[in-house]
CSV table of C-alpha atoms in Angstrom, one decimal:
chain,number,residue,atom,x,y,z
C,1,UNK,CA,-8.3,-96.8,-20.1
C,2,UNK,CA,-9.3,-96.8,-23.8
C,3,UNK,CA,-10.2,-93.4,-24.9
C,4,UNK,CA,-13.8,-93.4,-25.4
C,5,UNK,CA,-14.3,-92.3,-29.5
C,6,UNK,CA,-18.2,-91.5,-29.7
C,7,UNK,CA,-18.8,-88.2,-30.6
C,8,UNK,CA,-20.2,-85.4,-28.8
C,9,UNK,CA,-23.1,-85.1,-29.9
C,10,UNK,CA,-25.5,-86.2,-32.4
C,11,UNK,CA,-23.9,-87.2,-35.6
C,12,UNK,CA,-24.1,-88.2,-38.6
C,13,UNK,CA,-21.5,-88.7,-41.8
C,14,UNK,CA,-22.4,-89.7,-45.9
C,15,UNK,CA,-18.9,-91.6,-47.0
C,16,UNK,CA,-19.4,-93.9,-49.9
C,17,UNK,CA,-23.0,-93.8,-50.8
C,18,UNK,CA,-24.0,-94.9,-46.9
C,19,UNK,CA,-25.2,-92.4,-43.8
C,20,UNK,CA,-23.5,-93.6,-40.7
C,21,UNK,CA,-23.9,-92.5,-37.4
C,22,UNK,CA,-21.6,-91.9,-34.9
C,23,UNK,CA,-18.2,-91.6,-35.2
C,24,UNK,CA,-17.0,-94.1,-38.0
C,25,UNK,CA,-13.8,-95.5,-38.2
C,26,UNK,CA,-12.3,-93.8,-41.5
C,27,UNK,CA,-8.5,-93.4,-40.9
C,28,UNK,CA,-6.2,-96.1,-40.3
C,29,UNK,CA,-2.6,-95.7,-39.2
C,30,UNK,CA,-1.3,-96.2,-42.8
C,31,UNK,CA,-3.5,-93.5,-44.0
C,32,UNK,CA,-1.2,-90.9,-45.6
C,33,UNK,CA,-3.9,-88.3,-43.8
C,34,UNK,CA,-3.2,-89.8,-40.4
C,35,UNK,CA,0.5,-89.8,-40.8
C,36,UNK,CA,1.4,-87.2,-43.0
C,37,UNK,CA,-2.5,-84.5,-42.6
C,38,UNK,CA,-3.2,-84.8,-46.1
C,39,UNK,CA,-6.8,-83.3,-45.0
C,40,UNK,CA,-8.9,-80.4,-45.8
C,41,UNK,CA,-12.5,-79.6,-44.5
C,42,UNK,CA,-15.0,-76.6,-44.8
C,43,UNK,CA,-17.5,-76.1,-42.6
C,44,UNK,CA,-20.8,-74.5,-42.8
C,45,UNK,CA,-24.6,-74.4,-40.1
C,46,UNK,CA,-27.6,-74.6,-40.6
C,47,UNK,CA,-30.0,-73.8,-38.3
C,48,UNK,CA,-33.7,-72.1,-38.0
C,49,UNK,CA,-35.0,-73.7,-41.0
C,50,UNK,CA,-31.3,-72.3,-43.2
C,51,UNK,CA,-28.0,-72.5,-44.3
C,52,UNK,CA,-26.2,-69.2,-45.2
C,53,UNK,CA,-23.9,-70.2,-47.8
C,54,UNK,CA,-23.7,-73.7,-48.4
C,55,UNK,CA,-22.8,-73.5,-51.5
C,56,UNK,CA,-20.2,-71.0,-51.3
C,57,UNK,CA,-18.7,-73.6,-48.4
C,58,UNK,CA,-19.4,-76.6,-51.0
C,59,UNK,CA,-17.3,-74.4,-53.5
C,60,UNK,CA,-14.4,-74.2,-51.0
C,61,UNK,CA,-13.8,-77.1,-49.5
C,62,UNK,CA,-12.9,-78.3,-53.7
C,63,UNK,CA,-10.7,-75.2,-54.0
C,64,UNK,CA,-8.9,-76.4,-50.6
C,65,UNK,CA,-8.7,-79.8,-52.2
C,66,UNK,CA,-7.2,-78.7,-55.1
C,67,UNK,CA,-4.5,-76.8,-53.1
C,68,UNK,CA,-3.5,-80.0,-50.8
C,69,UNK,CA,-3.2,-81.4,-54.2
C,70,UNK,CA,-6.0,-83.6,-54.0
C,71,UNK,CA,-8.7,-84.7,-56.1
C,72,UNK,CA,-12.1,-83.7,-55.7
C,73,UNK,CA,-14.8,-86.7,-56.4
C,74,UNK,CA,-17.8,-84.3,-55.3
C,75,UNK,CA,-18.6,-81.7,-57.3
C,76,UNK,CA,-19.9,-78.8,-55.3
C,77,UNK,CA,-24.0,-79.0,-55.7
C,78,UNK,CA,-23.1,-82.7,-55.0
C,79,UNK,CA,-21.7,-81.8,-52.0
C,80,UNK,CA,-24.8,-79.4,-51.0
C,81,UNK,CA,-27.6,-82.0,-52.1
C,82,UNK,CA,-26.4,-84.4,-49.8
C,83,UNK,CA,-26.0,-81.9,-46.9
C,84,UNK,CA,-29.4,-81.3,-47.0
C,85,UNK,CA,-30.1,-84.8,-47.5
C,86,UNK,CA,-28.4,-85.5,-44.3
C,87,UNK,CA,-29.8,-82.2,-42.8
C,88,UNK,CA,-33.3,-84.1,-42.7
C,89,UNK,CA,-32.2,-87.0,-39.9
C,90,UNK,CA,-31.9,-84.3,-37.1
C,91,UNK,CA,-33.9,-83.0,-34.6
C,92,UNK,CA,-35.3,-79.8,-37.1
C,93,UNK,CA,-34.5,-77.8,-33.2
C,94,UNK,CA,-30.7,-78.0,-32.9
C,95,UNK,CA,-28.1,-75.5,-35.3
C,96,UNK,CA,-25.8,-78.2,-36.8
C,97,UNK,CA,-22.2,-78.6,-38.4
C,98,UNK,CA,-22.2,-79.4,-42.1
C,99,UNK,CA,-18.5,-80.6,-42.1
C,100,UNK,CA,-17.3,-81.4,-45.9
C,101,UNK,CA,-14.2,-83.3,-45.7
C,102,UNK,CA,-11.0,-84.5,-48.4
C,103,UNK,CA,-8.6,-86.9,-47.1
C,104,UNK,CA,-5.2,-88.6,-49.1
C,105,UNK,CA,-5.1,-93.0,-48.6
C,106,UNK,CA,-1.3,-93.0,-49.7
C,107,UNK,CA,1.3,-90.9,-50.6
C,108,UNK,CA,2.2,-91.0,-54.3
C,109,UNK,CA,4.5,-92.9,-56.6
C,110,UNK,CA,8.8,-92.4,-55.2
C,111,UNK,CA,7.8,-90.2,-52.1
C,112,UNK,CA,5.4,-91.2,-49.8
C,113,UNK,CA,5.5,-87.3,-47.8
C,114,UNK,CA,3.4,-86.1,-51.7
C,115,UNK,CA,-0.6,-87.3,-51.3
C,116,UNK,CA,-1.0,-89.3,-53.9
C,117,UNK,CA,-4.1,-87.7,-55.8
C,118,UNK,CA,-6.0,-90.6,-57.1
C,119,UNK,CA,-6.1,-91.8,-53.7
C,120,UNK,CA,-8.7,-89.1,-52.4
C,121,UNK,CA,-11.5,-89.9,-50.2
C,122,UNK,CA,-14.6,-87.6,-49.4
C,123,UNK,CA,-16.9,-88.1,-46.1
C,124,UNK,CA,-19.5,-84.9,-45.5
C,125,UNK,CA,-20.2,-84.9,-41.5
C,126,UNK,CA,-22.6,-83.4,-39.9
C,127,UNK,CA,-23.0,-83.0,-36.2
C,128,UNK,CA,-25.2,-80.9,-33.4
C,129,UNK,CA,-23.4,-77.7,-32.2
C,130,UNK,CA,-25.5,-74.4,-30.7
C,131,UNK,CA,-24.1,-71.3,-32.2
C,132,UNK,CA,-22.3,-69.6,-29.9
C,133,UNK,CA,-20.0,-66.2,-28.5
C,134,UNK,CA,-23.2,-65.0,-26.5
C,135,UNK,CA,-21.9,-62.2,-24.1
C,136,UNK,CA,-19.1,-61.6,-26.0
C,137,UNK,CA,-15.2,-62.6,-25.8
C,138,UNK,CA,-12.0,-61.7,-24.9
C,139,UNK,CA,-8.9,-61.7,-26.2
C,140,UNK,CA,-5.0,-61.1,-25.8
C,141,UNK,CA,-2.3,-60.5,-28.3
C,142,UNK,CA,-0.7,-64.6,-28.8
C,143,UNK,CA,3.2,-65.0,-29.1
C,144,UNK,CA,3.0,-67.2,-31.9
C,145,UNK,CA,1.8,-66.1,-35.2
C,146,UNK,CA,0.5,-66.9,-38.8
C,147,UNK,CA,2.9,-68.9,-41.5
C,148,UNK,CA,2.9,-66.9,-45.1
C,149,UNK,CA,2.3,-68.8,-47.8
C,150,UNK,CA,5.8,-69.8,-48.4
C,151,UNK,CA,5.5,-71.7,-45.0
C,152,UNK,CA,2.3,-73.3,-44.9
C,153,UNK,CA,-0.6,-74.2,-46.6
C,154,UNK,CA,-2.7,-71.1,-46.3
C,155,UNK,CA,-4.1,-70.6,-49.7
C,156,UNK,CA,-6.6,-74.2,-48.4
C,157,UNK,CA,-8.4,-75.2,-45.0
C,158,UNK,CA,-6.1,-77.8,-43.8
C,159,UNK,CA,-6.4,-79.7,-40.9
C,160,UNK,CA,-2.5,-79.4,-40.7
C,161,UNK,CA,-2.8,-75.4,-39.6
C,162,UNK,CA,-5.1,-76.1,-37.4
C,163,UNK,CA,-2.2,-77.0,-34.6
C,164,UNK,CA,-0.6,-73.8,-34.8
C,165,UNK,CA,-4.6,-72.4,-33.7
C,166,UNK,CA,-4.6,-74.7,-31.0
C,167,UNK,CA,-1.9,-73.2,-29.1
C,168,UNK,CA,-2.5,-70.1,-29.5
C,169,UNK,CA,-6.1,-70.9,-27.3
C,170,UNK,CA,-4.7,-72.8,-25.2
C,171,UNK,CA,-2.1,-70.9,-24.4
C,172,UNK,CA,-4.7,-68.0,-23.6
C,173,UNK,CA,-6.6,-69.7,-21.7
C,174,UNK,CA,-3.7,-70.1,-19.3
C,175,UNK,CA,-3.7,-66.5,-19.1
C,176,UNK,CA,-7.2,-66.1,-18.4
C,177,UNK,CA,-8.8,-65.3,-21.9
C,178,UNK,CA,-11.2,-66.9,-24.3
C,179,UNK,CA,-8.7,-66.5,-27.5
C,180,UNK,CA,-5.8,-64.8,-28.7
C,181,UNK,CA,-5.1,-62.0,-31.2
C,182,UNK,CA,-2.9,-63.2,-33.6
C,183,UNK,CA,0.1,-60.8,-36.5
C,184,UNK,CA,1.2,-62.0,-39.4
C,185,UNK,CA,4.8,-62.5,-39.8
C,186,UNK,CA,5.6,-59.2,-40.1
C,187,UNK,CA,3.7,-58.5,-37.5
C,188,UNK,CA,0.3,-56.5,-38.2
C,189,UNK,CA,-2.7,-58.4,-36.9
C,190,UNK,CA,-4.0,-61.2,-39.2
C,191,UNK,CA,-7.7,-62.2,-37.1
C,192,UNK,CA,-7.9,-64.7,-33.5
C,193,UNK,CA,-7.0,-67.8,-33.1
C,194,UNK,CA,-10.5,-68.8,-34.8
C,195,UNK,CA,-12.4,-66.2,-36.6
C,196,UNK,CA,-11.7,-62.9,-38.7
C,197,UNK,CA,-11.6,-60.0,-36.6
C,198,UNK,CA,-12.9,-56.2,-37.3
C,199,UNK,CA,-12.1,-52.7,-35.0
C,200,UNK,CA,-14.1,-50.0,-35.5
C,201,UNK,CA,-12.6,-46.3,-35.3
C,202,UNK,CA,-14.4,-42.9,-35.1
C,203,UNK,CA,-17.4,-45.1,-37.1
C,204,UNK,CA,-15.6,-45.9,-39.5
C,205,UNK,CA,-14.7,-50.0,-40.2
C,206,UNK,CA,-11.6,-52.0,-40.4
C,207,UNK,CA,-10.6,-55.1,-40.8
C,208,UNK,CA,-7.1,-56.7,-41.6
C,209,UNK,CA,-6.9,-57.0,-45.5
C,210,UNK,CA,-6.3,-60.5,-47.0
C,211,UNK,CA,-2.6,-61.3,-47.3
C,212,UNK,CA,-3.1,-65.2,-47.6
C,213,UNK,CA,-1.5,-65.7,-44.1
C,214,UNK,CA,-4.6,-66.0,-42.9
C,215,UNK,CA,-8.5,-67.4,-44.4
C,216,UNK,CA,-11.0,-64.5,-45.5
C,217,UNK,CA,-13.9,-66.5,-44.6
C,218,UNK,CA,-17.3,-66.3,-46.5
C,219,UNK,CA,-18.8,-64.7,-43.7
C,220,UNK,CA,-16.3,-62.0,-43.4
C,221,UNK,CA,-16.7,-61.3,-46.9
C,222,UNK,CA,-20.5,-61.0,-46.0
C,223,UNK,CA,-20.8,-59.2,-43.5
C,224,UNK,CA,-18.0,-56.9,-44.9
C,225,UNK,CA,-21.3,-56.7,-48.0
C,226,UNK,CA,-23.9,-56.3,-45.7
C,227,UNK,CA,-22.2,-53.7,-44.0
C,228,UNK,CA,-21.7,-51.7,-47.2
C,229,UNK,CA,-24.7,-51.8,-48.4
C,230,UNK,CA,-25.8,-50.3,-44.7
C,231,UNK,CA,-24.0,-47.4,-45.8
C,232,UNK,CA,-21.0,-48.1,-43.4
C,233,UNK,CA,-16.9,-47.7,-44.7
C,234,UNK,CA,-15.4,-51.1,-44.3
C,235,UNK,CA,-12.1,-50.6,-45.1
C,236,UNK,CA,-9.5,-54.2,-45.5
C,237,UNK,CA,-5.9,-52.4,-44.4
C,238,UNK,CA,-2.9,-53.0,-42.5
C,239,UNK,CA,-3.7,-52.8,-38.9
C,240,UNK,CA,-1.3,-53.1,-35.8
C,241,UNK,CA,-2.2,-54.4,-32.4
C,242,UNK,CA,-1.7,-51.1,-31.2
C,243,UNK,CA,-5.0,-49.5,-33.8
C,244,UNK,CA,-6.5,-52.1,-32.2
C,245,UNK,CA,-6.1,-51.1,-28.6
C,246,UNK,CA,-7.1,-47.8,-29.3
C,247,UNK,CA,-10.3,-48.9,-31.3
C,248,UNK,CA,-14.0,-48.2,-30.4
C,249,UNK,CA,-15.6,-51.8,-30.6
C,250,UNK,CA,-13.7,-54.6,-32.0
C,251,UNK,CA,-15.9,-57.8,-33.1
C,252,UNK,CA,-15.1,-61.2,-35.0
C,253,UNK,CA,-17.1,-63.0,-37.4
C,254,UNK,CA,-16.9,-66.6,-38.8
C,255,UNK,CA,-19.1,-69.7,-39.5
C,256,UNK,CA,-19.4,-71.1,-36.6
C,257,UNK,CA,-21.2,-68.6,-34.4
C,258,UNK,CA,-20.9,-66.2,-37.1
C,259,UNK,CA,-20.7,-62.4,-35.0
C,260,UNK,CA,-19.2,-62.0,-31.9
C,261,UNK,CA,-18.2,-58.9,-29.6
C,262,UNK,CA,-14.9,-57.9,-28.3
C,263,UNK,CA,-15.3,-57.0,-24.3
C,264,UNK,CA,-11.6,-56.8,-23.3
C,265,UNK,CA,-7.7,-57.5,-25.6
C,266,UNK,CA,-5.5,-57.9,-23.1
C,267,UNK,CA,-6.1,-54.6,-20.2
C,268,UNK,CA,-8.5,-52.7,-22.9
C,269,UNK,CA,-12.2,-53.2,-21.8
C,270,UNK,CA,-14.4,-52.3,-24.7
C,271,UNK,CA,-18.7,-52.1,-24.0
C,272,UNK,CA,-20.5,-54.3,-26.6
C,273,UNK,CA,-20.3,-52.8,-29.5
C,274,UNK,CA,-23.3,-50.8,-32.0
C,275,UNK,CA,-21.7,-51.7,-35.4
C,276,UNK,CA,-21.4,-55.2,-34.0
C,277,UNK,CA,-25.4,-55.1,-32.6
C,278,UNK,CA,-25.9,-54.2,-36.8
C,279,UNK,CA,-23.5,-56.3,-38.3
C,280,UNK,CA,-25.2,-59.3,-36.5
C,281,UNK,CA,-28.6,-58.2,-37.8
C,282,UNK,CA,-27.4,-57.4,-41.1
C,283,UNK,CA,-26.8,-60.8,-41.1
C,284,UNK,CA,-29.6,-62.7,-39.4
C,285,UNK,CA,-32.1,-61.0,-41.1
C,286,UNK,CA,-29.8,-61.6,-44.9
C,287,UNK,CA,-30.3,-65.0,-43.4
C,288,UNK,CA,-33.7,-65.1,-42.8
C,289,UNK,CA,-34.7,-63.6,-45.9
C,290,UNK,CA,-35.7,-60.6,-44.7
C,291,UNK,CA,-33.4,-58.4,-46.7
C,292,UNK,CA,-33.6,-60.3,-50.6
C,293,UNK,CA,-32.7,-57.7,-52.5
C,294,UNK,CA,-29.2,-57.9,-50.8
C,295,UNK,CA,-28.8,-61.7,-52.2
């Protein structure tokens, strides 16, 4: 039986000057991206008529392309304008995921393993995706770890990093958890398998220091700034699993679901925390323009 390749929600993709619906066939079996994983992407969100930090996501995908050895063929401003054009193709009700992407079509002369920057291709894919995270999530400590920048392309939002995240999530789900708390190669907490992570202890907010083993996200930075402006003491430090298990509350941040509380970490139960609730409130107020002075 053939696999159904149609997308699971309404989807529009801009490529080479035109908008295409569904899941257009863009990569073939000889494409460098399909064979040797020369792909980068980014993800922004549209909901309630707004697209928070869309400009920063468009800028970051170009930085990721350079880190991968690709050649950005669109400016961040061009990508942002295309995103707003694509948003108009939807019903204006369901939240949208905005995914700019670069990939390599050919290998370089003399070494097919290395991508040929001149063969870089670009697409912008938008699809309906409701915001998730309601009710909180459960985490377990993963037996797998984040790579260091010496061993993987951690300075890019590269597709090649995500199979490692995928196996973390699958392993966690086999043990009855939603996601996994992941350590770096030194055994310190980095993030979850799919988002950045925070903990609160005695009123102080902590998050793992950005050490290039994980993507220090745009939503993470936004939440740190908003909490500090509200008067919270937010510290970026090297943190252990034991500190997270002894925390008063734990929550995650990420573009896909924004701020989500953690209700269990292995055998430690957590109540919905006031700091997580406040972080989400501050973020949504900022995003909707209710705190214009914080922009």
